[in-house]
Short mmCIF file of C-alpha atoms and ligand atoms in Angstrom, two decimals:
data_model
loop_
_atom_site.label_atom_id
_atom_site.label_comp_id
_atom_site.label_asym_id
_atom_site.label_seq_id
_atom_site.Cartn_x
_atom_site.Cartn_y
_atom_site.Cartn_z
CA MET T 1002 87.78 23.57 326.82
CA ALA T 1003 88.20 26.36 329.42
CA VAL T 1004 84.74 28.36 330.64
CA ASP T 1005 84.97 32.00 329.65
CA GLU T 1006 84.34 34.09 332.50
CA THR T 1007 84.85 37.61 330.88
CA VAL T 1008 81.43 37.22 328.92
CA ARG T 1009 78.67 38.97 330.56
CA GLN T 1010 74.99 39.08 329.38
CA HIS T 1011 74.12 42.29 329.57
CA LYS T 1012 70.23 42.95 329.38
CA TYR T 1013 68.76 46.12 329.90
CA LEU T 1014 65.24 46.35 331.79
CA LEU T 1015 62.68 48.95 332.08
CA ASP T 1016 59.53 48.26 334.80
CA GLU T 1017 56.43 48.46 334.00
CA SER T 1018 56.12 52.33 335.29
CA GLN T 1019 58.29 53.21 332.87
CA MET T 1020 56.29 51.74 329.67
CA PRO T 1021 55.38 54.46 327.08
CA THR T 1022 51.56 55.40 327.16
CA ALA T 1023 51.67 57.50 323.50
CA TRP T 1024 52.61 56.23 320.65
CA TYR T 1025 54.73 58.56 318.21
CA ASN T 1026 53.71 59.51 314.75
CA ILE T 1027 56.95 60.85 312.64
CA ILE T 1028 54.74 62.82 309.77
CA PRO T 1029 54.26 66.06 311.29
CA ASP T 1030 58.60 65.62 312.37
CA LEU T 1031 58.89 65.62 308.03
CA PRO T 1032 60.39 68.02 305.96
CA GLU T 1033 57.78 67.33 303.29
CA PRO T 1034 54.42 65.27 303.62
CA PRO T 1035 54.19 61.86 302.26
CA PRO T 1036 51.93 61.54 298.87
CA PRO T 1037 48.33 60.72 300.11
CA PRO T 1038 46.63 57.27 298.76
CA LEU T 1039 44.56 58.10 295.78
CA HIS T 1040 41.27 56.48 294.97
CA PRO T 1041 42.03 53.99 291.96
CA GLY T 1042 38.95 55.06 289.74
CA THR T 1043 39.14 58.81 290.29
CA HIS T 1044 43.02 59.25 290.57
CA GLU T 1045 41.74 61.84 293.54
CA PRO T 1046 42.87 61.88 297.16
CA VAL T 1047 40.72 58.90 299.41
CA GLY T 1048 38.88 60.44 302.22
CA PRO T 1049 37.55 59.01 305.26
CA GLU T 1050 34.46 57.90 303.88
CA ASP T 1051 36.45 55.95 301.26
CA LEU T 1052 38.00 53.64 303.60
CA MET T 1053 35.39 53.07 306.05
CA PRO T 1054 34.38 49.55 304.46
CA LEU T 1055 38.10 48.31 305.52
CA PHE T 1056 38.31 50.23 308.88
CA PRO T 1057 36.82 51.33 312.02
CA MET T 1058 36.87 55.40 312.25
CA ALA T 1059 39.61 55.88 315.14
CA LEU T 1060 42.01 53.79 312.77
CA ILE T 1061 41.37 55.85 309.93
CA MET T 1062 41.66 58.73 311.86
CA GLN T 1063 45.20 57.72 312.77
CA GLU T 1064 45.97 56.89 309.47
CA VAL T 1065 45.73 60.62 308.63
CA SER T 1066 46.58 62.12 311.85
CA GLN T 1067 48.94 65.23 313.14
CA ASP T 1068 49.05 64.57 316.21
CA ARG T 1069 52.89 64.04 317.23
CA TYR T 1070 51.61 61.28 319.75
CA ILE T 1071 48.93 59.51 319.76
CA GLU T 1072 47.74 58.02 323.31
CA ILE T 1073 47.75 54.35 323.93
CA PRO T 1074 44.36 53.22 325.51
CA GLY T 1075 44.41 51.71 328.97
CA ALA T 1076 42.59 48.52 327.55
CA VAL T 1077 45.42 48.02 325.40
CA GLN T 1078 48.53 49.17 327.58
CA ASP T 1079 47.11 46.51 330.27
CA ILE T 1080 47.71 43.61 327.62
CA TYR T 1081 51.14 45.29 326.42
CA ARG T 1082 52.52 44.73 330.04
CA GLN T 1083 51.93 41.12 329.73
CA TRP T 1084 55.00 40.87 327.73
CA ARG T 1085 55.75 44.72 327.84
CA PRO T 1086 58.78 46.64 328.40
CA SER T 1087 60.71 44.18 325.91
CA PRO T 1088 64.08 42.97 326.85
CA LEU T 1089 67.17 44.86 325.28
CA PHE T 1090 70.49 42.88 325.26
CA ARG T 1091 73.89 43.76 324.35
CA ALA T 1092 75.58 40.80 322.47
CA HIS T 1093 78.85 40.16 324.19
CA ARG T 1094 78.78 36.41 322.89
CA LEU T 1095 78.15 37.14 319.14
CA GLU T 1096 80.62 40.22 319.67
CA LYS T 1097 83.19 38.19 320.52
CA LEU T 1098 82.78 35.30 318.04
CA LEU T 1099 83.21 38.33 315.29
CA ASP T 1100 86.09 39.49 317.25
CA THR T 1101 85.44 42.52 316.69
CA PRO T 1102 85.21 45.96 318.67
CA ALA T 1103 81.95 47.21 317.08
CA ARG T 1104 78.93 46.86 319.96
CA ILE T 1105 76.00 45.32 318.80
CA TYR T 1106 72.67 45.71 320.94
CA TYR T 1107 69.44 44.44 319.86
CA LYS T 1108 65.70 44.86 321.29
CA TYR T 1109 63.55 41.44 321.55
CA GLU T 1110 60.18 41.51 319.99
CA GLY T 1111 59.91 37.59 320.47
CA VAL T 1112 58.58 37.81 324.18
CA SER T 1113 55.33 38.56 323.23
CA PRO T 1114 52.34 35.48 323.16
CA ALA T 1115 52.18 35.47 319.49
CA GLY T 1116 56.61 35.07 319.15
CA SER T 1117 57.26 38.27 317.36
CA HIS T 1118 56.19 43.02 317.21
CA LYS T 1119 52.79 41.86 315.69
CA PRO T 1120 50.90 42.26 318.73
CA ASN T 1121 51.68 45.99 319.08
CA THR T 1122 49.35 46.64 316.37
CA SER T 1123 47.20 43.14 316.28
CA VAL T 1124 45.71 44.65 320.04
CA PRO T 1125 44.93 47.92 319.43
CA GLN T 1126 43.48 46.99 316.01
CA ALA T 1127 41.34 44.74 317.72
CA TYR T 1128 40.53 47.59 320.63
CA TYR T 1129 39.37 49.70 318.05
CA ASN T 1130 37.00 47.38 316.31
CA ALA T 1131 35.35 45.94 319.73
CA VAL T 1132 34.88 49.80 320.44
CA GLU T 1133 33.13 50.48 317.45
CA GLY T 1134 30.98 46.92 317.33
CA ILE T 1135 32.54 44.98 314.77
CA ARG T 1136 31.85 41.52 315.01
CA LYS T 1137 34.83 39.68 313.01
CA LEU T 1138 38.36 40.81 311.45
CA THR T 1139 39.43 39.20 308.08
CA THR T 1140 43.20 39.49 307.48
CA GLU T 1141 45.96 38.00 305.26
CA THR T 1142 49.11 35.93 306.64
CA GLY T 1143 52.63 35.21 304.83
CA ALA T 1144 54.50 33.33 307.54
CA GLY T 1145 51.79 32.87 310.16
CA GLN T 1146 52.87 35.57 312.52
CA TRP T 1147 50.13 38.00 311.84
CA GLY T 1148 47.60 35.56 311.61
CA THR T 1149 49.06 34.47 314.88
CA ALA T 1150 49.02 38.03 316.74
CA LEU T 1151 45.53 38.69 315.17
CA ALA T 1152 43.46 35.90 316.21
CA PHE T 1153 45.61 36.20 319.78
CA ALA T 1154 44.35 39.82 319.69
CA CYS T 1155 40.39 38.96 318.30
CA ALA T 1156 40.15 36.29 321.58
CA LEU T 1157 40.72 38.73 323.29
CA PHE T 1158 38.07 41.15 322.57
CA GLY T 1159 35.61 38.81 321.74
CA LEU T 1160 35.71 39.21 317.74
CA GLU T 1161 35.87 36.75 315.20
CA CYS T 1162 39.01 36.29 312.88
CA GLU T 1163 39.40 34.69 309.52
CA VAL T 1164 42.77 34.34 307.89
CA TRP T 1165 43.49 33.77 304.69
CA GLN T 1166 47.61 32.41 304.60
CA VAL T 1167 49.76 32.40 301.50
CA GLY T 1168 49.72 29.09 300.55
CA ALA T 1169 53.59 28.39 300.44
CA SER T 1170 53.23 29.14 304.16
CA TYR T 1171 50.44 27.38 304.76
CA ASP T 1172 51.87 24.39 303.29
CA ALA T 1173 55.25 24.44 305.63
CA LYS T 1174 53.97 26.06 308.28
CA PRO T 1175 51.46 23.53 310.14
CA TYR T 1176 52.25 25.22 313.59
CA ARG T 1177 51.62 28.36 313.06
CA ARG T 1178 47.77 27.49 311.39
CA LEU T 1179 47.16 25.43 314.37
CA MET T 1180 48.36 28.49 316.71
CA ILE T 1181 45.72 30.36 314.74
CA GLU T 1182 43.28 28.02 315.54
CA ALA T 1183 43.98 27.34 319.16
CA PHE T 1184 43.46 31.21 318.92
CA GLY T 1185 39.79 30.52 317.97
CA GLY T 1186 40.77 32.01 314.47
CA GLU T 1187 39.64 30.42 310.96
CA VAL T 1188 42.32 29.90 308.32
CA HIS T 1189 41.96 29.31 304.30
CA ARG T 1190 44.77 28.40 302.18
CA SER T 1191 45.12 31.18 299.92
CA PRO T 1192 44.57 31.70 296.88
CA SER T 1193 40.99 30.10 297.76
CA ASP T 1194 38.11 29.13 296.12
CA LEU T 1195 35.80 31.22 298.70
CA THR T 1196 35.88 34.85 296.88
CA ASN T 1197 36.32 36.09 293.60
CA ALA T 1198 40.04 37.18 293.36
CA GLY T 1199 40.61 34.05 294.87
CA ARG T 1200 38.81 31.88 292.17
CA MET T 1201 40.58 33.99 289.38
CA LEU T 1202 44.07 34.19 290.42
CA GLY T 1203 44.26 30.59 291.41
CA ALA T 1204 43.53 29.75 287.92
CA ASN T 1205 46.99 31.25 287.16
CA PRO T 1206 49.02 28.20 288.06
CA ALA T 1207 51.95 30.26 288.69
CA ASN T 1208 49.78 31.60 291.77
CA GLN T 1209 49.53 28.57 293.43
CA SER T 1210 52.55 29.21 296.22
CA GLY T 1211 50.14 32.22 296.38
CA SER T 1212 51.56 35.77 297.54
CA LEU T 1213 50.66 38.29 300.82
CA GLY T 1214 49.26 40.54 297.44
CA ILE T 1215 46.84 37.52 296.62
CA ALA T 1216 45.75 36.74 300.35
CA ILE T 1217 45.10 40.62 300.51
CA SER T 1218 42.78 40.87 297.67
CA GLU T 1219 41.02 37.91 299.43
CA ALA T 1220 40.63 39.35 303.00
CA VAL T 1221 39.84 42.35 301.59
CA GLU T 1222 36.84 41.04 299.10
CA ALA T 1223 35.42 38.86 302.36
CA ALA T 1224 35.60 42.46 304.51
CA VAL T 1225 33.70 44.60 302.16
CA ALA T 1226 31.19 42.02 301.32
CA ASP T 1227 29.66 42.25 305.18
CA PRO T 1228 29.18 45.31 306.97
CA THR T 1229 29.45 43.70 310.33
CA VAL T 1230 33.11 42.75 309.10
CA ARG T 1231 36.29 44.99 308.74
CA TYR T 1232 39.96 44.05 307.73
CA ALA T 1233 43.02 44.08 309.10
CA LEU T 1234 46.52 44.86 307.77
CA GLY T 1235 49.75 43.77 309.34
CA SER T 1236 52.33 46.09 307.99
CA VAL T 1237 52.42 49.06 305.74
CA LEU T 1238 50.04 51.52 306.52
CA ASN T 1239 50.46 54.67 308.90
CA HIS T 1240 48.46 53.89 311.98
CA VAL T 1241 50.61 50.05 312.06
CA LEU T 1242 53.96 52.07 311.93
CA LEU T 1243 52.67 54.01 314.34
CA HIS T 1244 51.27 51.16 316.85
CA GLN T 1245 54.84 49.75 316.76
CA THR T 1246 57.10 52.59 317.32
CA ILE T 1247 56.11 51.94 321.32
CA ILE T 1248 59.72 49.59 320.76
CA GLY T 1249 61.69 52.48 319.71
CA GLU T 1250 60.55 54.82 322.32
CA GLU T 1251 61.35 51.77 325.04
CA ALA T 1252 64.81 51.52 322.93
CA LEU T 1253 65.90 55.16 323.36
CA LYS T 1254 65.33 54.47 327.22
CA GLN T 1255 67.35 51.46 327.33
CA MET T 1256 70.25 52.30 325.17
CA ALA T 1257 70.47 55.25 327.93
CA MET T 1258 70.60 52.85 330.11
CA ALA T 1259 73.64 51.33 328.40
CA GLY T 1260 75.01 54.66 328.55
CA ASP T 1261 75.59 54.09 324.41
CA THR T 1262 74.27 56.10 321.63
CA PRO T 1263 73.39 53.99 318.13
CA SER T 1264 76.01 54.83 315.42
CA LEU T 1265 73.77 52.55 313.28
CA ILE T 1266 70.31 51.42 313.46
CA VAL T 1267 69.38 47.95 310.92
CA GLY T 1268 65.77 46.22 310.59
CA CYS T 1269 64.32 43.95 308.32
CA THR T 1270 61.82 45.45 305.65
CA GLY T 1271 58.55 43.19 304.77
CA GLY T 1272 56.07 46.44 304.64
CA GLY T 1273 58.29 48.03 307.20
CA SER T 1274 56.36 48.28 310.53
CA ASN T 1275 59.49 46.62 312.77
CA PHE T 1276 61.91 48.89 311.51
CA ALA T 1277 59.66 51.91 311.21
CA GLY T 1278 59.02 51.23 315.23
CA LEU T 1279 62.47 50.82 316.15
CA SER T 1280 64.15 53.67 313.88
CA PHE T 1281 61.24 56.18 313.77
CA PRO T 1282 61.60 57.24 317.82
CA PHE T 1283 65.83 57.59 317.02
CA LEU T 1284 64.75 59.67 313.57
CA ARG T 1285 62.86 61.86 315.65
CA GLU T 1286 66.18 62.48 317.63
CA LYS T 1287 68.44 62.70 314.51
CA LEU T 1288 66.16 65.35 312.82
CA ALA T 1289 66.45 67.14 316.06
CA GLY T 1290 70.25 67.26 315.96
CA ASN T 1291 70.86 65.16 318.99
CA ILE T 1292 71.96 62.19 317.58
CA ASN T 1293 73.23 60.64 313.82
CA PRO T 1294 72.90 57.01 313.36
CA ARG T 1295 72.93 55.57 309.89
CA ILE T 1296 69.30 54.17 309.10
CA LEU T 1297 69.69 50.73 307.15
CA ALA T 1298 66.85 48.36 306.13
CA ALA T 1299 67.80 44.76 305.47
CA GLU T 1300 65.53 43.16 302.60
CA PRO T 1301 65.30 39.95 300.91
CA ALA T 1302 67.69 39.75 297.25
CA SER T 1303 64.73 37.76 296.11
CA CYS T 1304 62.28 40.45 297.15
CA PRO T 1305 63.78 43.62 297.03
CA SER T 1306 61.12 46.55 296.86
CA LEU T 1307 63.48 49.48 298.12
CA THR T 1308 66.45 48.33 295.79
CA ARG T 1309 65.30 47.47 292.92
CA GLY T 1310 61.63 48.30 292.48
CA VAL T 1311 60.25 51.63 291.61
CA TYR T 1312 58.83 54.54 293.78
CA ALA T 1313 55.37 54.95 292.27
CA TYR T 1314 51.72 54.73 292.52
CA ASP T 1315 50.90 51.17 293.06
CA PHE T 1316 47.78 48.87 294.56
CA GLY T 1317 48.62 47.75 297.88
CA ASP T 1318 46.96 43.90 296.67
CA THR T 1319 47.33 41.80 293.63
CA ALA T 1320 43.57 41.98 292.47
CA GLY T 1321 43.65 45.67 292.82
CA MET T 1322 41.37 46.57 294.71
CA THR T 1323 42.83 48.69 297.44
CA PRO T 1324 43.55 52.58 297.03
CA LEU T 1325 46.42 53.07 295.42
CA MET T 1326 49.69 53.83 297.41
CA LYS T 1327 53.36 55.48 296.59
CA MET T 1328 55.24 53.11 297.51
CA HIS T 1329 58.35 51.43 296.15
CA THR T 1330 56.97 48.51 294.78
CA LEU T 1331 57.99 45.44 292.61
CA GLY T 1332 54.64 45.48 290.77
CA HIS T 1333 51.78 44.29 292.39
CA ASP T 1334 51.64 40.75 290.49
CA PHE T 1335 55.24 39.96 291.28
CA VAL T 1336 54.84 36.92 293.09
CA PRO T 1337 58.42 36.36 294.61
CA ASP T 1338 60.41 33.03 295.58
CA PRO T 1339 58.57 30.87 298.24
CA ILE T 1340 62.06 31.97 300.71
CA HIS T 1341 61.75 30.98 304.01
CA ALA T 1342 61.00 34.44 305.34
CA GLY T 1343 57.61 34.50 304.39
CA GLY T 1344 56.68 37.76 306.03
CA LEU T 1345 59.25 39.60 304.01
CA ARG T 1346 57.34 38.28 300.59
CA TYR T 1347 55.31 41.84 299.87
CA HIS T 1348 55.96 43.48 296.42
CA GLY T 1349 55.43 46.63 297.68
CA MET T 1350 56.98 48.66 301.12
CA ALA T 1351 55.18 50.79 303.58
CA PRO T 1352 54.54 54.53 301.63
CA LEU T 1353 55.83 56.44 305.19
CA ILE T 1354 59.18 54.32 304.65
CA SER T 1355 59.17 54.91 300.68
CA HIS T 1356 58.95 58.55 301.45
CA ILE T 1357 61.66 58.61 303.68
CA TYR T 1358 63.68 56.69 301.90
CA GLU T 1359 62.95 58.94 298.85
CA LEU T 1360 63.92 62.08 301.57
CA GLY T 1361 67.61 60.42 301.92
CA LEU T 1362 66.98 59.70 305.80
CA MET T 1363 67.23 56.68 305.51
CA ASP T 1364 69.71 53.28 303.61
CA ALA T 1365 68.79 49.90 302.24
CA GLU T 1366 70.56 46.90 301.14
CA ALA T 1367 69.73 43.65 300.01
CA VAL T 1368 70.86 39.87 301.03
CA PRO T 1369 70.63 36.36 300.05
CA GLN T 1370 68.92 33.89 302.43
CA THR T 1371 72.15 31.72 302.51
CA GLU T 1372 74.48 34.65 304.36
CA CYS T 1373 70.90 35.16 306.64
CA PHE T 1374 71.24 31.91 308.23
CA SER T 1375 74.74 31.58 308.33
CA ALA T 1376 74.49 35.08 310.24
CA ALA T 1377 71.47 33.50 312.50
CA VAL T 1378 73.17 30.35 313.34
CA LYS T 1379 76.47 32.41 314.67
CA PHE T 1380 73.53 34.68 316.62
CA ALA T 1381 71.61 31.32 317.70
CA ARG T 1382 74.85 29.78 319.53
CA THR T 1383 76.27 32.84 320.82
CA GLU T 1384 73.05 34.67 322.09
CA GLY T 1385 70.95 31.58 322.58
CA ILE T 1386 67.91 32.63 320.70
CA VAL T 1387 66.95 31.11 317.22
CA PRO T 1388 65.92 34.38 314.82
CA ALA T 1389 62.40 34.12 312.79
CA PRO T 1390 64.04 34.09 309.30
CA GLU T 1391 63.18 37.19 309.06
CA PRO T 1392 65.00 39.40 311.32
CA THR T 1393 68.22 36.88 310.38
CA HIS T 1394 68.33 39.39 307.24
CA ALA T 1395 69.19 42.31 310.07
CA ILE T 1396 71.58 40.27 311.54
CA ALA T 1397 73.07 39.33 308.36
CA LEU T 1398 73.66 43.40 308.35
CA ALA T 1399 74.63 43.34 311.81
CA VAL T 1400 77.32 41.27 310.98
CA ARG T 1401 78.65 42.27 307.87
CA GLU T 1402 79.09 45.88 309.55
CA ALA T 1403 80.68 44.31 313.02
CA LEU T 1404 83.39 42.80 310.46
CA LYS T 1405 84.03 46.02 308.25
CA ALA T 1406 84.16 48.32 311.87
CA LYS T 1407 86.84 45.44 312.80
CA GLU T 1408 88.92 46.37 309.24
CA THR T 1409 88.44 50.09 309.85
CA GLY T 1410 88.85 50.66 313.60
CA GLU T 1411 85.77 52.88 312.79
CA GLU T 1412 84.26 53.33 316.53
CA THR T 1413 80.67 50.99 315.75
CA VAL T 1414 77.26 50.95 317.87
CA ILE T 1415 74.96 48.89 316.42
CA LEU T 1416 70.99 48.26 317.60
CA THR T 1417 69.52 46.16 315.63
CA ALA T 1418 64.93 44.69 315.67
CA LEU T 1419 65.70 41.39 316.81
CA CYS T 1420 61.68 41.18 315.96
CA GLY T 1421 60.54 37.60 316.54
CA HIS T 1422 61.79 33.69 317.74
CA GLY T 1423 61.69 31.02 314.90
CA HIS T 1424 60.46 28.52 316.94
CA PHE T 1425 57.91 27.48 314.04
CA ASP T 1426 60.56 28.08 311.05
CA LEU T 1427 62.62 25.04 312.18
CA PRO T 1428 62.26 23.85 308.23
CA ALA T 1429 64.09 27.12 307.67
CA TYR T 1430 66.83 26.03 309.71
CA ASP T 1431 66.68 22.18 308.50
CA ALA T 1432 67.08 23.49 304.95
CA TYR T 1433 70.17 25.10 305.53
CA LEU T 1434 72.03 22.88 307.95
CA ASN T 1435 71.52 20.40 305.70
CA GLY T 1436 72.43 22.10 302.63
CA ARG T 1437 69.22 22.11 301.15
CA MET T 1438 68.92 25.80 301.15
CA GLU T 1439 69.70 28.02 297.49
CA ASP T 1440 70.04 31.87 296.87
CA GLU T 1441 67.69 32.28 293.62
CA ALA T 1442 68.38 34.91 291.71
CA VAL T 1443 65.59 36.99 290.07
CA SER T 1444 66.02 37.55 286.50
CA ASP T 1445 65.95 40.72 284.80
CA GLU T 1446 63.28 40.26 282.61
CA ARG T 1447 60.77 38.89 285.60
CA PHE T 1448 61.30 42.31 287.32
CA ALA T 1449 60.77 43.96 284.18
CA SER T 1450 57.52 41.83 283.42
CA ALA T 1451 56.18 42.70 287.46
CA LEU T 1452 57.02 46.11 287.05
CA SER T 1453 55.18 46.60 283.71
CA THR T 1454 51.96 45.87 285.58
CA ILE T 1455 52.33 49.22 287.58
CA PRO T 1456 49.12 51.45 286.98
CA VAL T 1457 49.85 54.39 284.50
CA MET T 1458 48.81 57.24 286.37
C1 LIG J 255 55.48 40.02 309.99
C2 LIG J 255 56.99 40.13 310.16
C3 LIG J 255 58.01 40.87 309.43
C4 LIG J 255 57.97 41.48 308.02
O1 LIG J 255 56.69 42.96 308.54
P1 LIG J 255 57.38 44.00 309.28
O2 LIG J 255 56.51 44.96 308.60
O3 LIG J 255 58.45 44.33 307.72
O4 LIG J 255 58.34 44.20 310.31
C5 LIG J 255 59.27 40.97 309.69
N1 LIG J 255 59.62 39.66 310.45
C6 LIG J 255 58.63 39.26 311.83
C7 LIG J 255 59.13 38.05 312.97
C8 LIG J 255 57.04 39.12 311.03
O5 LIG J 255 56.61 38.64 312.04
#
């Protein structure tokens, strides 16, 4: 076969001096403020003092900040520069394979030391805890990405790091655990017998594969038990979404370099942080009337909190220890099937994303995992990057839309977040390539049973 000389790899790079120096807080730009988190006992809005056993004051203040821009500390910028600004690519070869007139761009976050977007927030979180004299951080991890990113950041700031890894992922992904340990972190399989929550929830055989909700209960319990320890969350909260906006701020500049404007921005949503990180700066421009992209969340069919959950106050964890957050939720004791995209197995959704969805400023679609991996393999064989299982959901929707553009002839410019590589997720590719991957349909009864546990307000 002749070599095709017409396809050129287009890579849009910023230099270090163009790296954004502030994160973007979308809250003051929204037409209505998001509902506040509530105290689980009193149902009154939580104050900063309620959160002090969990987070350092600097992050609590970011959580409730009304400032549009928050400066990135110099020490954090120095670490970001190890891999930032990250590249934006035009997927010419994928477009050619799909024979589509659509133009597809992807912002690649797999270049970070952890292989995903997670260090964009783990580094500032470790920094603010270190500045406030904290000794150790606890956390949960689903796919292992967040645990890896936090262990990396803790190592840089001299903090200890203790991680509860969701059982199914602990069993399936020994390499993620080993990477956390290489960075100096300590890893437990969740549910564990180290916490009351783990012992109580682990007694139910249905919980043996674990869930993010259970692992969060364990990590929170361990943090509040010791005043020198705090808890770190890798998604969902306002300050986490805030830190990820550096992705979209860079992508805005890179799309301008490419001379193109997205008509569709699509990202996968577990708790919503990489999606928010890419889309919020573009949403700012949309709210200002400068551009008008459709903003689309891709969620797994087996854990579809936006498309099949309800918008209600619910707990962020399974044992009911966190504040109540108004969000799209499947119910805090929903245990999703052990699909390969472990990072998307969360019963809830970021309150900020949920609010923006309710305001009608974005859409969501659910995708079954075999369609995701079919798209991922096309992507890998044309673009040369093996995606993590989570962003394959966004790639699948990008492929759907690119094929639609072929039918309608409508000008379509797609921007997606390739938020991580899949080098530690190759067993998922093994299952797909060897015909062992299934799309499990979640019954209405199972959704209904989990939804019935949402607190009545
Ligand atoms: C953690 C993770 C996710 C899911 O979390 P979000 O907060 O929704 O971004 C998605 N993709 C990758 C690669 C992850 O590591």
